[in-house]
Coordinates of C-alpha atoms (C1' of nucleotides) in Angstrom, one line a residue:
Chain A
M1 CA 65.8 106.9 134.2
M2 CA 67.2 107.4 130.8
A3 CA 70.7 106.2 130.0
T4 CA 73.1 109.0 129.2
K5 CA 73.9 107.8 125.8
E6 CA 70.2 107.7 124.8
K7 CA 69.7 111.1 126.2
A8 CA 72.6 112.4 124.3
L9 CA 71.4 110.8 121.1
L10 CA 68.0 112.3 121.6
T11 CA 69.5 115.7 122.0
E12 CA 71.5 115.3 118.8
R13 CA 68.4 114.3 116.9
Q14 CA 66.5 117.2 118.3
A15 CA 69.2 119.5 117.3
L16 CA 69.1 117.9 113.8
S17 CA 65.4 118.2 113.4
S18 CA 65.3 121.8 114.6
S19 CA 68.2 122.8 112.4
G20 CA 66.2 122.9 109.3
L21 CA 68.3 120.2 107.7
R22 CA 66.5 117.2 106.4
I23 CA 66.9 113.9 108.2
T24 CA 68.4 111.4 105.8
S25 CA 69.7 108.0 106.7
Q26 CA 73.2 109.1 105.9
R27 CA 73.1 112.2 108.0
A28 CA 71.6 110.4 111.0
L29 CA 74.2 107.7 110.7
I30 CA 77.1 110.2 110.6
L31 CA 75.7 112.1 113.5
D32 CA 75.3 108.9 115.6
I33 CA 78.9 108.0 114.9
I34 CA 80.2 111.3 116.0
G35 CA 78.0 111.1 119.1
R36 CA 79.2 107.7 120.2
G37 CA 81.7 108.1 123.0
H38 CA 84.1 111.0 123.0
E39 CA 86.4 109.8 120.3
H40 CA 86.9 113.0 118.3
L41 CA 87.0 111.2 115.0
D42 CA 88.2 112.7 111.8
A43 CA 86.3 112.7 108.5
D44 CA 87.9 109.5 107.2
E45 CA 87.4 107.6 110.4
I46 CA 83.7 108.6 110.4
Y47 CA 83.5 107.5 106.8
R48 CA 85.1 104.1 107.5
Q49 CA 82.8 103.5 110.5
A50 CA 79.7 104.6 108.6
R51 CA 80.4 102.3 105.7
K52 CA 80.1 99.3 107.9
K53 CA 76.5 100.2 108.2
D54 CA 75.9 101.7 104.8
P55 CA 78.5 100.5 102.3
R56 CA 77.2 102.8 99.6
L57 CA 77.9 106.0 101.5
S58 CA 80.4 108.3 99.9
L59 CA 83.2 110.3 101.4
S60 CA 81.9 113.5 99.9
T61 CA 78.6 113.0 101.7
V62 CA 80.5 112.8 104.9
Y63 CA 82.4 116.0 104.2
R64 CA 79.3 117.8 103.1
N65 CA 77.4 116.8 106.2
L66 CA 80.2 117.7 108.5
Q67 CA 80.1 121.2 107.0
M68 CA 76.4 121.5 107.3
L69 CA 76.2 120.1 110.8
K70 CA 79.0 122.5 111.8
K71 CA 77.2 125.4 110.2
A72 CA 73.9 124.4 111.9
G73 CA 75.6 124.4 115.2
V74 CA 75.1 120.7 115.9
I75 CA 78.8 119.7 115.9
D76 CA 82.1 121.4 116.5
E77 CA 85.3 121.2 114.5
L78 CA 88.6 120.7 116.3
R79 CA 92.2 120.8 115.3
F80 CA 94.9 119.2 117.3
G81 CA 97.9 120.3 115.4
E82 CA 97.4 117.7 112.7
S83 CA 96.4 118.3 109.2
R84 CA 93.0 116.7 109.6
H85 CA 90.0 118.1 111.4
H86 CA 88.2 116.2 114.2
Y87 CA 84.6 116.5 115.2
E88 CA 82.5 116.3 118.3
I89 CA 78.9 116.9 119.2
K90 CA 78.5 120.5 120.3
S91 CA 78.3 120.4 124.1
A92 CA 76.3 122.7 126.3
V93 CA 79.2 122.9 128.6
E94 CA 82.3 124.7 127.4
H95 CA 85.3 122.4 127.6
H96 CA 88.8 122.2 126.1
H97 CA 91.2 119.5 125.0
L98 CA 94.4 117.9 126.2
V99 CA 96.2 115.7 123.7
C100 CA 98.7 113.0 124.6
L101 CA 101.7 113.2 122.4
G102 CA 102.5 109.6 123.2
C103 CA 99.3 107.7 122.5
G104 CA 97.1 110.3 120.8
K105 CA 94.4 110.1 123.4
V106 CA 92.3 113.2 123.8
V107 CA 91.0 114.2 127.2
E108 CA 88.3 116.9 127.6
F109 CA 88.6 119.2 130.6
K110 CA 86.7 122.1 132.0
C111 CA 88.5 125.3 132.5
R112 CA 87.7 127.1 135.8
L113 CA 89.8 130.2 134.9
C114 CA 88.7 130.7 131.3
P115 CA 85.8 133.0 132.0
E116 CA 88.1 135.4 133.8
M117 CA 90.8 135.0 131.2
R118 CA 88.3 135.9 128.5
K119 CA 87.2 139.0 130.3
D120 CA 90.8 140.0 130.9
V121 CA 91.6 139.8 127.2
A122 CA 88.3 141.5 126.1
R123 CA 89.0 144.5 128.3
K124 CA 92.6 144.8 127.5
E125 CA 92.4 144.4 123.7
G126 CA 89.0 146.0 123.2
F127 CA 87.6 142.9 121.5
D128 CA 84.2 141.4 121.5
I129 CA 85.2 137.8 122.1
T130 CA 83.1 135.0 120.6
G131 CA 85.2 132.0 121.2
V132 CA 87.9 130.6 123.4
E133 CA 89.8 127.5 122.5
V134 CA 92.5 126.0 124.7
T135 CA 94.5 123.1 123.6
M136 CA 97.2 121.6 125.8
T137 CA 99.6 118.9 124.8
G138 CA 101.7 116.6 126.9
Y139 CA 102.0 113.0 128.1
C140 CA 99.4 111.0 129.9
A141 CA 100.3 109.1 133.1
K142 CA 100.9 105.9 131.1
C143 CA 103.0 107.4 128.3
R144 CA 105.0 109.4 130.8
Q145 CA 106.5 106.3 132.3
G146 CA 107.9 105.1 129.0
R147 CA 109.8 108.3 128.6
R148 CA 111.7 108.1 131.8
Chain B
M1 CA 120.7 151.9 121.7
M2 CA 119.8 149.3 119.2
A3 CA 116.5 149.5 117.4
T4 CA 114.0 146.7 118.4
K5 CA 113.8 145.4 114.9
E6 CA 117.5 145.1 114.5
K7 CA 117.8 143.4 117.9
A8 CA 115.1 140.9 116.9
L9 CA 116.8 140.2 113.7
L10 CA 120.0 139.6 115.4
T11 CA 118.4 137.1 117.7
E12 CA 116.9 135.3 114.8
R13 CA 120.2 135.0 113.1
Q14 CA 121.8 133.9 116.2
A15 CA 119.2 131.2 116.7
L16 CA 119.9 130.2 113.1
S17 CA 123.6 129.9 113.4
S18 CA 123.5 128.0 116.6
S19 CA 120.9 125.7 115.2
G20 CA 123.3 123.7 113.2
L21 CA 121.5 124.6 110.0
R22 CA 123.4 126.2 107.2
I23 CA 122.9 129.8 106.5
T24 CA 121.8 130.0 102.9
S25 CA 120.4 133.1 101.2
Q26 CA 117.0 131.5 100.9
R27 CA 116.8 130.5 104.5
A28 CA 117.9 133.9 105.7
L29 CA 115.4 135.6 103.5
I30 CA 112.5 133.4 104.7
L31 CA 113.5 134.0 108.3
D32 CA 113.7 137.7 107.7
I33 CA 110.2 137.8 106.2
I34 CA 108.7 135.8 109.1
G35 CA 110.5 138.1 111.5
R36 CA 109.3 141.4 110.0
G37 CA 106.4 142.7 112.1
H38 CA 104.0 140.4 113.7
E39 CA 102.1 139.3 110.6
H40 CA 101.8 135.6 111.2
L41 CA 102.1 134.8 107.5
D42 CA 101.4 131.4 105.9
A43 CA 103.7 129.5 103.6
D44 CA 102.3 131.0 100.4
E45 CA 102.4 134.5 101.7
I46 CA 106.0 134.0 102.7
Y47 CA 106.7 132.5 99.3
R48 CA 105.2 135.5 97.5
Q49 CA 107.0 138.1 99.5
A50 CA 110.3 136.2 99.2
R51 CA 110.0 135.9 95.5
K52 CA 110.1 139.7 95.2
K53 CA 113.7 139.5 96.4
D54 CA 114.6 136.2 94.9
P55 CA 112.4 135.3 92.0
R56 CA 114.1 131.9 91.6
L57 CA 113.0 130.7 95.0
S58 CA 110.8 127.7 95.0
L59 CA 107.8 126.9 97.2
S60 CA 109.2 123.6 98.3
T61 CA 112.2 125.4 99.7
V62 CA 109.9 127.6 101.7
Y63 CA 108.1 124.5 103.0
R64 CA 111.3 122.7 103.7
N65 CA 112.7 125.6 105.6
L66 CA 109.6 126.1 107.6
Q67 CA 109.8 122.5 108.7
M68 CA 113.5 122.7 109.6
L69 CA 113.2 126.1 111.4
K70 CA 110.3 124.7 113.4
K71 CA 112.2 121.6 114.3
A72 CA 115.2 123.7 115.2
G73 CA 113.1 125.8 117.5
V74 CA 113.6 129.0 115.7
I75 CA 110.0 129.5 114.6
D76 CA 106.5 128.4 115.8
E77 CA 103.7 127.0 113.8
L78 CA 100.2 128.4 114.4
R79 CA 96.8 127.3 113.4
F80 CA 93.9 129.7 113.5
G81 CA 91.1 127.3 112.5
E82 CA 92.0 127.6 108.8
S83 CA 93.5 125.0 106.6
R84 CA 96.8 126.7 106.3
H85 CA 99.5 127.0 108.9
H86 CA 100.9 130.4 110.0
Y87 CA 104.4 131.1 111.3
E88 CA 106.1 133.4 113.8
I89 CA 109.5 133.7 115.3
K90 CA 109.7 131.8 118.5
S91 CA 109.4 134.2 121.3
A92 CA 111.0 133.9 124.7
V93 CA 107.8 135.1 126.2
E94 CA 104.8 132.8 126.1
H95 CA 101.9 134.4 124.4
H96 CA 98.6 133.5 122.7
H97 CA 96.5 134.7 119.9
L98 CA 93.3 136.6 119.4
V99 CA 91.9 136.5 115.8
C100 CA 89.4 139.1 114.5
L101 CA 86.7 137.4 112.5
G102 CA 86.0 140.6 110.8
C103 CA 89.3 141.8 109.4
G104 CA 91.5 138.8 110.1
K105 CA 93.9 140.7 112.3
V106 CA 95.8 138.7 114.8
V107 CA 96.7 140.2 118.2
E108 CA 99.1 138.6 120.6
F109 CA 98.4 138.6 124.2
K110 CA 100.0 137.4 127.4
C111 CA 98.0 135.2 129.7
R112 CA 98.3 135.9 133.3
L113 CA 96.2 132.9 134.4
C114 CA 97.8 130.3 132.1
P115 CA 100.4 129.0 134.5
E116 CA 97.8 128.3 137.1
M117 CA 95.5 126.8 134.5
R118 CA 98.3 124.5 133.3
K119 CA 99.0 123.3 136.9
D120 CA 95.3 122.7 137.5
V121 CA 95.0 120.5 134.5
A122 CA 98.2 118.7 135.0
R123 CA 97.2 117.7 138.5
K124 CA 93.6 116.8 137.7
E125 CA 94.4 114.7 134.6
G126 CA 97.7 113.3 135.6
F127 CA 99.4 114.7 132.5
D128 CA 102.9 116.0 132.1
I129 CA 102.0 119.1 130.1
T130 CA 104.4 120.3 127.5
G131 CA 102.4 123.0 125.7
V132 CA 99.5 125.3 126.2
E133 CA 97.8 127.0 123.2
V134 CA 95.0 129.5 123.6
T135 CA 93.2 130.9 120.6
M136 CA 90.4 133.4 121.0
T137 CA 88.2 134.6 118.3
G138 CA 86.0 137.7 118.2
Y139 CA 85.7 141.1 116.7
C140 CA 88.1 144.0 117.2
A141 CA 86.9 147.5 118.2
K142 CA 86.8 148.6 114.6
C143 CA 84.9 145.6 113.2
R144 CA 82.5 145.5 116.1
Q145 CA 81.1 148.8 115.0
G146 CA 80.1 147.5 111.6
R147 CA 78.1 144.7 113.2
R148 CA 75.8 146.8 115.2
Chain C
dA1 C1' 135.3 117.7 99.0
dT2 C1' 131.3 116.5 100.7
dG3 C1' 127.1 116.7 102.8
dG4 C1' 123.5 119.8 103.2
dC5 C1' 120.4 122.6 100.4
dT6 C1' 117.9 124.0 96.2
dG7 C1' 114.8 123.9 92.1
dC8 C1' 111.8 121.4 89.5
dA9 C1' 108.3 118.2 88.8
dA10 C1' 105.5 114.8 90.5
dA11 C1' 102.9 112.9 94.3
dA12 C1' 100.3 112.6 98.5
dG13 C1' 96.7 113.9 101.7
dT14 C1' 92.6 116.3 102.8
dT15 C1' 88.7 118.8 101.4
dT16 C1' 85.6 120.8 97.8
dT17 C1' 82.7 120.9 93.7
dG18 C1' 79.9 119.8 89.2
dC19 C1' 76.5 117.0 87.6
dA20 C1' 72.9 113.7 87.0
dC21 C1' 70.0 111.0 89.8
dT22 C1' 67.4 110.0 94.1
dT23 C1' 64.9 111.1 98.3
dC24 C1' 62.7 113.8 101.8
dT25 C1' 58.9 116.9 103.0
Chain D
dA1 C1' 56.2 118.7 92.7
dG2 C1' 60.1 120.8 94.2
dA3 C1' 63.9 121.5 97.0
dA4 C1' 67.4 119.3 99.3
dG5 C1' 70.6 115.6 99.5
dT6 C1' 73.5 111.7 97.4
dG7 C1' 77.2 109.2 94.7
dC8 C1' 80.7 109.4 91.6
dA9 C1' 84.4 111.5 89.4
dA10 C1' 87.3 115.2 88.9
dA11 C1' 89.4 119.2 90.8
dA12 C1' 91.4 122.2 94.3
dC13 C1' 94.5 123.3 97.8
dT14 C1' 98.1 122.6 101.0
dT15 C1' 102.1 120.1 101.9
dT16 C1' 105.7 116.4 101.0
dT17 C1' 109.1 113.9 98.4
dG18 C1' 112.6 112.1 94.7
dC19 C1' 116.3 113.4 92.2
dA20 C1' 120.0 115.8 89.9
dG21 C1' 122.8 119.6 90.4
dC22 C1' 124.7 123.5 93.4
dC23 C1' 126.8 125.8 97.4
dA24 C1' 128.2 126.6 102.3
dT25 C1' 131.4 125.0 105.4

DNA sequence: ATGGCTGCAAAAGTTTTGCACTTCT
DNA sequence: AGAAGTGCAAAACTTTTGCAGCCAT
């Protein structure tokens, strides 16, 4: 059986090849870094990690690729109330984000009630809804203790 | 009976006086502009509108006041997936935002299911949740027609 | 009077762009 | 070959900050 990470990587690469974008070493590297784990990195973090493997990589290339990969539907751009954007591989499963205000950890969660909520709003407001984004903030179990 | 707008204005001013912040003409002006309608203006729009009444007002004063009013709990800062922040008077009633991708219109809606959703996530993830933000995007009735 | 607030100018942080050169297909 | 992508440097855009003087309390 194939390991999850390999499978995920394969999917990313497939998405990349079928996106019409050329596969350059820089682009593959950037995508691999975004795909590793669920770290929700920002552009500069991706840049710094990528430079370890390719020291000649430029920050503009990172930004340009983030834009293109986003437009191609390979990655999603997230905002957690900071000034910077964060990125993740586009997931087949809709999920949302919970940010710990203590340690900055970001947890993904699935939202059982969202489909109904979406229908509710569409009907009430007469909108054709294309996206639902839920961001919760709070304190994780660990950080909660310190605040007592 | 008092008109809604006047009532709202009164509430804003009350919030301002009880916030410990001084009431300067600039601050009052900025707050009035944010409070007018439900326009969800960004800093620069607030600045431009305010300058019509007070041409000497500086952009830094706008930014500084937005920070202070936010910290004082008088206004809320919103992000609609753009680079700029938008602002609204803090409302007693929790509500969320629906942004039209066609015309940019922002509609506020109340979320019947959010309290339950919040409890769900808190229990499942072990978080103490302090904030829930839902942003939906789509096309309003008017803009939907043009896309057919 | 005095500490908070303002305007101005300069800086900081993030993201975008122009251009010449390189690489993928 | 030709289009797409890259690196570098410069610019753009939003937001923050230092400082000297001003004003609300």
